[in-house]
């Protein structure tokens, strides 16, 4: 099948469970989704309209992270997550959960825990309550997010933070086991970034993901797929050889691939808007073509829809002060060439 063929819905076997893939509920062959930040979701009616009109999948961007759900140790606050999830359900969108375990966006009280027994108990309670609350409603989860070191060449395999520092490598096994127990039908992903180029650092990151996945499979711990965040740098070449070899390895292991946080960092591109938008779309095309030559992604999800709400303005500001343009729609909700590129790969 080509990327433009109609999706034939089947089932995938993970361990002993038979799990149904994410459907393209709005009619696209590959579901397209977007991550949603709670503040603009509440305050920009155009965001809700565009979610309804253009997406198959909705991802709560921050509302399901520890800092949002458990800013107090003994109290869960599901209000923000419920708003987004109930909206998605009302509009017949599939929901992808992000994320059960991350080194960042934790409340201060959690980062201060130093007892392995206490931390494991907290994690068990958290996943049981969060995944259990949305069992049958959230189709898939990023169980662990960014557990690989930023640069394994110099830092080793694992990223530091409360989870690894206190529980060691087994924190990944614990999280996947708990998530599978809380909702045996949800699709479980490991999610990470910088997996696209031909650098030694990226190769080591890919190898780290494969090592973690292989360990889970060897222990019969359910894992369904790998999420490629795809925060693409416009000035970097896509590493066709590295990336396709990595994808073939995942495919051989029986795993699916999702593109989970697509945007294009344009801080080194020309200021001219038309030229910049063209180059942003071309970079996404290069990446998506490389992926689709090996696998059809489970979904393609952008990390937001509108440039006004992108994280890139803060983290990768342009030297000329111009507004970054990393997402499918501009600040006035005008569709850009990136949106058309995504549509071509989703139809």
Short mmCIF file of N, CA, C and O in Angstrom, two decimals, residues 73-174:
data_model
loop_
_atom_site.label_atom_id
_atom_site.label_comp_id
_atom_site.label_asym_id
_atom_site.label_seq_id
_atom_site.Cartn_x
_atom_site.Cartn_y
_atom_site.Cartn_z
N UNK A 73 0.56 16.49 46.71
CA UNK A 73 0.91 15.07 46.79
C UNK A 73 -0.31 14.18 46.97
O UNK A 73 -0.38 13.09 46.39
N UNK A 74 -1.25 14.60 47.77
CA UNK A 74 -2.36 13.71 48.14
C UNK A 74 -3.65 14.03 47.42
O UNK A 74 -4.71 13.56 47.80
N UNK A 75 -3.55 14.83 46.35
CA UNK A 75 -4.79 15.19 45.64
C UNK A 75 -4.55 15.19 44.14
O UNK A 75 -3.56 15.75 43.65
N UNK A 76 -5.44 14.55 43.41
CA UNK A 76 -5.42 14.58 41.96
C UNK A 76 -6.38 15.67 41.47
O UNK A 76 -7.48 15.84 42.02
N UNK A 77 -5.97 16.40 40.45
CA UNK A 77 -6.83 17.39 39.83
C UNK A 77 -6.98 17.02 38.34
O UNK A 77 -6.10 17.28 37.53
N UNK A 78 -8.11 16.42 38.01
CA UNK A 78 -8.35 15.98 36.64
C UNK A 78 -9.14 17.00 35.83
O UNK A 78 -9.54 16.71 34.70
N UNK A 79 -9.36 18.19 36.36
CA UNK A 79 -10.28 19.13 35.72
C UNK A 79 -9.83 19.51 34.32
O UNK A 79 -10.63 19.51 33.37
N UNK A 80 -8.55 19.87 34.16
CA UNK A 80 -8.06 20.27 32.84
C UNK A 80 -8.07 19.13 31.86
O UNK A 80 -8.51 19.28 30.70
N UNK A 81 -7.57 17.97 32.28
CA UNK A 81 -7.56 16.80 31.40
C UNK A 81 -8.98 16.41 31.00
O UNK A 81 -9.24 16.09 29.82
N UNK A 82 -9.90 16.45 31.95
CA UNK A 82 -11.28 16.08 31.64
C UNK A 82 -11.90 17.01 30.60
O UNK A 82 -12.65 16.57 29.72
N UNK A 83 -11.59 18.31 30.67
CA UNK A 83 -12.11 19.26 29.68
C UNK A 83 -11.74 18.84 28.26
O UNK A 83 -12.57 18.81 27.36
N UNK A 84 -10.44 18.56 28.08
CA UNK A 84 -9.96 18.23 26.73
C UNK A 84 -10.49 16.88 26.29
O UNK A 84 -10.95 16.70 25.15
N UNK A 85 -10.47 15.91 27.19
CA UNK A 85 -10.89 14.56 26.83
C UNK A 85 -12.39 14.50 26.55
O UNK A 85 -12.83 13.85 25.58
N UNK A 86 -13.19 15.18 27.34
CA UNK A 86 -14.64 15.19 27.10
C UNK A 86 -14.97 15.89 25.77
O UNK A 86 -15.88 15.48 25.05
N UNK A 87 -14.23 16.95 25.45
CA UNK A 87 -14.41 17.62 24.16
C UNK A 87 -14.08 16.66 23.02
O UNK A 87 -14.82 16.57 22.02
N UNK A 88 -12.96 15.95 23.14
CA UNK A 88 -12.56 15.00 22.11
C UNK A 88 -13.60 13.91 21.94
O UNK A 88 -13.96 13.54 20.80
N UNK A 89 -14.10 13.39 23.04
CA UNK A 89 -15.12 12.34 22.96
C UNK A 89 -16.40 12.85 22.31
O UNK A 89 -17.01 12.17 21.47
N UNK A 90 -16.82 14.05 22.70
CA UNK A 90 -18.04 14.63 22.14
C UNK A 90 -17.94 14.76 20.63
O UNK A 90 -18.93 14.58 19.90
N UNK A 91 -16.71 15.05 20.16
CA UNK A 91 -16.50 15.26 18.73
C UNK A 91 -15.91 14.04 18.02
O UNK A 91 -15.41 14.15 16.90
N UNK A 92 -16.00 12.90 18.70
CA UNK A 92 -15.61 11.60 18.12
C UNK A 92 -14.16 11.57 17.66
O UNK A 92 -13.85 11.02 16.59
N UNK A 93 -13.29 12.15 18.47
CA UNK A 93 -11.86 12.10 18.21
C UNK A 93 -11.21 11.01 19.06
O UNK A 93 -11.62 10.77 20.21
N UNK A 94 -10.19 10.37 18.52
CA UNK A 94 -9.38 9.45 19.29
C UNK A 94 -8.46 10.27 20.20
O UNK A 94 -8.03 11.36 19.85
N UNK A 95 -8.16 9.74 21.38
CA UNK A 95 -7.32 10.45 22.35
C UNK A 95 -6.04 9.68 22.58
O UNK A 95 -6.04 8.47 22.82
N UNK A 96 -4.93 10.40 22.47
CA UNK A 96 -3.61 9.84 22.79
C UNK A 96 -3.12 10.50 24.07
O UNK A 96 -3.09 11.72 24.18
N UNK A 97 -2.75 9.69 25.07
CA UNK A 97 -2.33 10.21 26.37
C UNK A 97 -0.84 10.50 26.43
O UNK A 97 -0.02 9.70 26.00
N UNK A 98 -0.50 11.64 27.00
CA UNK A 98 0.89 12.08 27.12
C UNK A 98 1.05 12.80 28.47
O UNK A 98 0.38 13.79 28.71
N UNK A 99 1.94 12.39 29.32
CA UNK A 99 2.74 11.17 29.34
C UNK A 99 2.75 10.72 30.80
O UNK A 99 2.71 11.54 31.72
N UNK A 100 2.86 9.41 31.01
CA UNK A 100 2.78 8.88 32.38
C UNK A 100 4.07 9.09 33.16
O UNK A 100 4.03 9.22 34.38
N UNK A 101 5.19 9.11 32.48
CA UNK A 101 6.47 9.24 33.18
C UNK A 101 7.41 10.08 32.32
O UNK A 101 7.65 9.76 31.16
N UNK A 102 7.91 11.17 32.89
CA UNK A 102 8.85 12.07 32.23
C UNK A 102 9.77 12.64 33.29
O UNK A 102 9.34 12.87 34.43
N UNK A 103 11.01 12.88 32.91
CA UNK A 103 11.95 13.44 33.88
C UNK A 103 11.62 14.88 34.24
O UNK A 103 12.03 15.41 35.27
N UNK A 104 10.86 15.54 33.36
CA UNK A 104 10.55 16.97 33.50
C UNK A 104 9.08 17.13 33.86
O UNK A 104 8.32 16.18 33.89
N UNK A 105 8.67 18.37 34.15
CA UNK A 105 7.27 18.70 34.44
C UNK A 105 6.72 17.89 35.61
O UNK A 105 5.57 17.45 35.60
N UNK A 106 7.56 17.70 36.61
CA UNK A 106 7.13 17.06 37.85
C UNK A 106 6.96 18.10 38.94
O UNK A 106 7.69 19.09 38.98
N UNK A 107 6.02 17.89 39.87
CA UNK A 107 5.93 18.79 41.02
C UNK A 107 7.18 18.67 41.89
O UNK A 107 7.84 17.62 41.91
N UNK A 108 7.52 19.73 42.59
CA UNK A 108 8.75 19.75 43.40
C UNK A 108 8.75 18.64 44.44
O UNK A 108 9.80 18.04 44.72
N UNK A 109 7.59 18.33 44.99
CA UNK A 109 7.55 17.29 46.03
C UNK A 109 7.96 15.92 45.46
O UNK A 109 8.56 15.11 46.16
N UNK A 110 7.62 15.67 44.18
CA UNK A 110 7.98 14.39 43.58
C UNK A 110 9.48 14.31 43.33
O UNK A 110 10.12 13.29 43.62
N UNK A 111 10.06 15.36 42.79
CA UNK A 111 11.50 15.37 42.52
C UNK A 111 12.33 15.25 43.78
O UNK A 111 13.51 14.88 43.72
N UNK A 112 11.72 15.52 44.94
CA UNK A 112 12.45 15.44 46.21
C UNK A 112 12.44 14.04 46.81
O UNK A 112 13.17 13.77 47.77
N UNK A 113 11.63 13.11 46.26
CA UNK A 113 11.55 11.76 46.81
C UNK A 113 12.87 11.02 46.57
O UNK A 113 13.40 11.03 45.46
N UNK A 114 13.38 10.35 47.60
CA UNK A 114 14.64 9.61 47.47
C UNK A 114 14.53 8.16 47.92
O UNK A 114 15.49 7.41 47.85
N UNK A 115 13.36 7.74 48.35
CA UNK A 115 13.15 6.36 48.76
C UNK A 115 12.62 5.55 47.57
O UNK A 115 11.55 5.87 47.03
N UNK A 116 13.34 4.49 47.14
CA UNK A 116 12.84 3.68 46.02
C UNK A 116 11.46 3.08 46.30
O UNK A 116 10.61 3.03 45.40
N UNK A 117 11.23 2.63 47.52
CA UNK A 117 9.93 2.03 47.86
C UNK A 117 8.83 3.08 47.75
O UNK A 117 7.77 2.83 47.15
N UNK A 118 9.07 4.26 48.30
CA UNK A 118 8.05 5.31 48.23
C UNK A 118 7.79 5.73 46.79
O UNK A 118 6.63 5.89 46.38
N UNK A 119 8.85 5.89 46.00
CA UNK A 119 8.67 6.34 44.63
C UNK A 119 7.92 5.30 43.80
O UNK A 119 7.04 5.64 43.01
N UNK A 120 8.24 4.03 43.97
CA UNK A 120 7.54 2.99 43.22
C UNK A 120 6.07 2.95 43.63
O UNK A 120 5.19 2.77 42.78
N UNK A 121 5.79 3.12 44.90
CA UNK A 121 4.40 3.14 45.36
C UNK A 121 3.64 4.33 44.78
O UNK A 121 2.47 4.22 44.39
N UNK A 122 4.30 5.48 44.73
CA UNK A 122 3.68 6.66 44.14
C UNK A 122 3.38 6.44 42.65
O UNK A 122 2.31 6.81 42.16
N UNK A 123 4.33 5.84 41.95
CA UNK A 123 4.14 5.58 40.53
C UNK A 123 2.99 4.60 40.31
O UNK A 123 2.16 4.79 39.41
N UNK A 124 2.94 3.56 41.13
CA UNK A 124 1.86 2.57 41.00
C UNK A 124 0.50 3.21 41.25
O UNK A 124 -0.46 2.99 40.50
N UNK A 125 0.42 4.03 42.28
CA UNK A 125 -0.83 4.72 42.59
C UNK A 125 -1.23 5.66 41.47
O UNK A 125 -2.41 5.73 41.06
N UNK A 126 -0.24 6.37 40.93
CA UNK A 126 -0.51 7.34 39.88
C UNK A 126 -1.03 6.66 38.61
O UNK A 126 -2.07 7.06 38.06
N UNK A 127 -0.33 5.66 38.14
CA UNK A 127 -0.73 5.00 36.90
C UNK A 127 -2.06 4.27 37.08
O UNK A 127 -2.92 4.30 36.18
N UNK A 128 -2.24 3.64 38.22
CA UNK A 128 -3.52 2.95 38.47
C UNK A 128 -4.68 3.93 38.39
O UNK A 128 -5.71 3.64 37.75
N UNK A 129 -4.53 5.10 39.00
CA UNK A 129 -5.62 6.07 39.03
C UNK A 129 -5.80 6.77 37.69
O UNK A 129 -6.94 6.96 37.22
N UNK A 130 -4.70 7.17 37.04
CA UNK A 130 -4.81 7.95 35.81
C UNK A 130 -5.22 7.06 34.64
O UNK A 130 -6.20 7.36 33.93
N UNK A 131 -4.50 5.98 34.40
CA UNK A 131 -4.87 5.09 33.30
C UNK A 131 -6.21 4.43 33.58
O UNK A 131 -7.04 4.27 32.67
N UNK A 132 -6.42 4.07 34.83
CA UNK A 132 -7.70 3.46 35.19
C UNK A 132 -8.88 4.39 34.98
O UNK A 132 -9.94 3.96 34.50
N UNK A 133 -8.71 5.67 35.29
CA UNK A 133 -9.80 6.63 35.11
C UNK A 133 -10.23 6.71 33.65
O UNK A 133 -11.42 6.84 33.35
N UNK A 134 -9.25 6.65 32.74
CA UNK A 134 -9.54 6.83 31.33
C UNK A 134 -9.50 5.51 30.54
O UNK A 134 -9.43 5.53 29.31
N UNK A 135 -9.55 4.39 31.24
CA UNK A 135 -9.54 3.09 30.57
C UNK A 135 -10.71 3.00 29.60
O UNK A 135 -11.86 3.34 29.94
N UNK A 136 -10.43 2.56 28.38
CA UNK A 136 -11.45 2.48 27.37
C UNK A 136 -11.75 3.80 26.69
O UNK A 136 -12.54 3.85 25.74
N UNK A 137 -11.12 4.88 27.16
CA UNK A 137 -11.36 6.21 26.60
C UNK A 137 -10.09 6.75 25.92
O UNK A 137 -10.18 7.33 24.84
N UNK A 138 -8.95 6.58 26.57
CA UNK A 138 -7.69 6.97 25.95
C UNK A 138 -7.15 5.76 25.20
O UNK A 138 -6.86 4.72 25.78
N UNK A 139 -7.05 5.91 23.86
CA UNK A 139 -6.72 4.78 23.00
C UNK A 139 -5.27 4.34 23.15
O UNK A 139 -4.96 3.14 23.04
N UNK A 140 -4.36 5.29 23.39
CA UNK A 140 -2.94 4.98 23.46
C UNK A 140 -2.26 5.94 24.41
O UNK A 140 -2.75 7.04 24.67
N UNK A 141 -1.10 5.51 24.93
CA UNK A 141 -0.36 6.31 25.91
C UNK A 141 1.12 6.37 25.56
O UNK A 141 1.72 5.36 25.17
N UNK A 142 1.73 7.54 25.74
CA UNK A 142 3.18 7.62 25.90
C UNK A 142 3.46 7.23 27.34
O UNK A 142 3.28 8.03 28.26
N UNK A 143 3.86 5.99 27.53
CA UNK A 143 4.09 5.50 28.89
C UNK A 143 5.33 6.16 29.49
O UNK A 143 5.30 6.67 30.61
N UNK A 144 6.43 6.14 28.72
CA UNK A 144 7.64 6.83 29.17
C UNK A 144 8.07 7.79 28.06
O UNK A 144 8.02 7.46 26.88
N UNK A 145 8.51 8.96 28.47
CA UNK A 145 8.85 10.02 27.53
C UNK A 145 10.28 10.49 27.81
O UNK A 145 10.62 10.85 28.95
N UNK A 146 11.12 10.43 26.78
CA UNK A 146 12.49 10.97 26.85
C UNK A 146 13.31 10.34 27.98
O UNK A 146 13.90 11.03 28.80
N UNK A 147 13.37 9.01 28.02
CA UNK A 147 14.17 8.33 29.03
C UNK A 147 15.61 8.10 28.57
O UNK A 147 16.46 7.73 29.37
N UNK A 148 15.88 8.33 27.28
CA UNK A 148 17.24 8.17 26.76
C UNK A 148 18.01 9.48 26.99
O UNK A 148 17.47 10.57 26.81
N UNK A 149 19.28 9.36 27.36
CA UNK A 149 20.11 10.54 27.57
C UNK A 149 20.16 11.41 26.33
O UNK A 149 20.11 10.91 25.20
N UNK A 150 20.29 12.70 26.52
CA UNK A 150 20.37 13.62 25.38
C UNK A 150 21.52 13.24 24.46
O UNK A 150 21.37 13.28 23.24
N UNK A 151 22.65 12.88 25.02
CA UNK A 151 23.81 12.45 24.22
C UNK A 151 24.40 11.19 24.83
O UNK A 151 25.28 11.26 25.69
N UNK A 152 23.94 10.02 24.41
CA UNK A 152 24.47 8.77 24.96
C UNK A 152 25.96 8.58 24.73
O UNK A 152 26.59 7.79 25.44
N UNK A 153 26.53 9.27 23.75
CA UNK A 153 27.96 9.12 23.49
C UNK A 153 28.76 9.55 24.70
O UNK A 153 29.74 8.89 25.10
N UNK A 154 28.36 10.63 25.34
CA UNK A 154 29.10 11.16 26.49
C UNK A 154 28.42 10.93 27.82
O UNK A 154 29.04 11.01 28.87
N UNK A 155 27.11 10.62 27.79
CA UNK A 155 26.34 10.56 29.04
C UNK A 155 25.87 9.16 29.42
O UNK A 155 25.30 8.98 30.49
N UNK A 156 26.06 8.18 28.56
CA UNK A 156 25.50 6.87 28.82
C UNK A 156 24.08 6.78 28.32
O UNK A 156 23.53 7.73 27.77
N UNK A 157 23.45 5.62 28.50
CA UNK A 157 22.14 5.37 27.90
C UNK A 157 21.04 6.20 28.53
O UNK A 157 20.18 6.73 27.83
N UNK A 158 21.02 6.33 29.84
CA UNK A 158 19.83 6.81 30.54
C UNK A 158 19.89 8.30 30.86
O UNK A 158 20.94 8.83 31.22
N UNK A 159 18.74 8.94 30.80
CA UNK A 159 18.61 10.33 31.22
C UNK A 159 18.42 10.38 32.74
O UNK A 159 17.67 9.60 33.31
N UNK A 160 19.11 11.31 33.36
CA UNK A 160 18.94 11.50 34.79
C UNK A 160 17.61 12.13 35.14
O UNK A 160 16.87 12.60 34.27
N UNK A 161 17.30 12.17 36.40
CA UNK A 161 16.03 12.67 36.89
C UNK A 161 15.54 11.75 37.98
O UNK A 161 16.13 10.70 38.24
N UNK A 162 14.47 12.12 38.62
CA UNK A 162 14.04 11.37 39.80
C UNK A 162 13.80 9.90 39.49
O UNK A 162 14.14 9.01 40.29
N UNK A 163 13.25 9.58 38.33
CA UNK A 163 12.90 8.19 38.04
C UNK A 163 14.13 7.31 37.91
O UNK A 163 14.22 6.26 38.57
N UNK A 164 15.07 7.74 37.10
CA UNK A 164 16.30 6.94 36.95
C UNK A 164 17.18 7.03 38.18
O UNK A 164 17.75 6.02 38.63
N UNK A 165 17.32 8.20 38.77
CA UNK A 165 18.22 8.38 39.91
C UNK A 165 17.80 7.53 41.10
O UNK A 165 18.64 7.05 41.86
N UNK A 166 16.50 7.33 41.28
CA UNK A 166 16.00 6.60 42.46
C UNK A 166 15.70 5.13 42.14
O UNK A 166 16.01 4.24 42.93
N UNK A 167 15.09 4.88 40.99
CA UNK A 167 14.67 3.51 40.65
C UNK A 167 15.61 2.80 39.68
O UNK A 167 15.51 1.58 39.51
N UNK A 168 16.50 3.54 39.03
CA UNK A 168 17.38 2.92 38.05
C UNK A 168 16.63 2.53 36.79
O UNK A 168 15.47 2.93 36.58
N UNK A 169 17.24 1.71 35.92
CA UNK A 169 16.62 1.35 34.64
C UNK A 169 15.26 0.68 34.77
O UNK A 169 14.45 0.75 33.83
N UNK A 170 14.98 0.07 35.90
CA UNK A 170 13.72 -0.68 36.02
C UNK A 170 12.50 0.24 36.05
O UNK A 170 11.36 -0.25 35.98
N UNK A 171 12.70 1.56 36.14
CA UNK A 171 11.53 2.44 36.14
C UNK A 171 10.72 2.29 34.86
O UNK A 171 9.49 2.42 34.89
N UNK A 172 11.37 1.96 33.74
CA UNK A 172 10.64 1.77 32.48
C UNK A 172 9.80 0.50 32.54
O UNK A 172 8.63 0.49 32.16
N UNK A 173 10.39 -0.58 33.02
CA UNK A 173 9.65 -1.83 33.15
C UNK A 173 8.45 -1.66 34.07
O UNK A 173 7.35 -2.15 33.77
N UNK A 174 8.66 -1.00 35.19
CA UNK A 174 7.58 -0.79 36.15
C UNK A 174 6.43 -0.04 35.50
O UNK A 174 5.25 -0.43 35.63
#
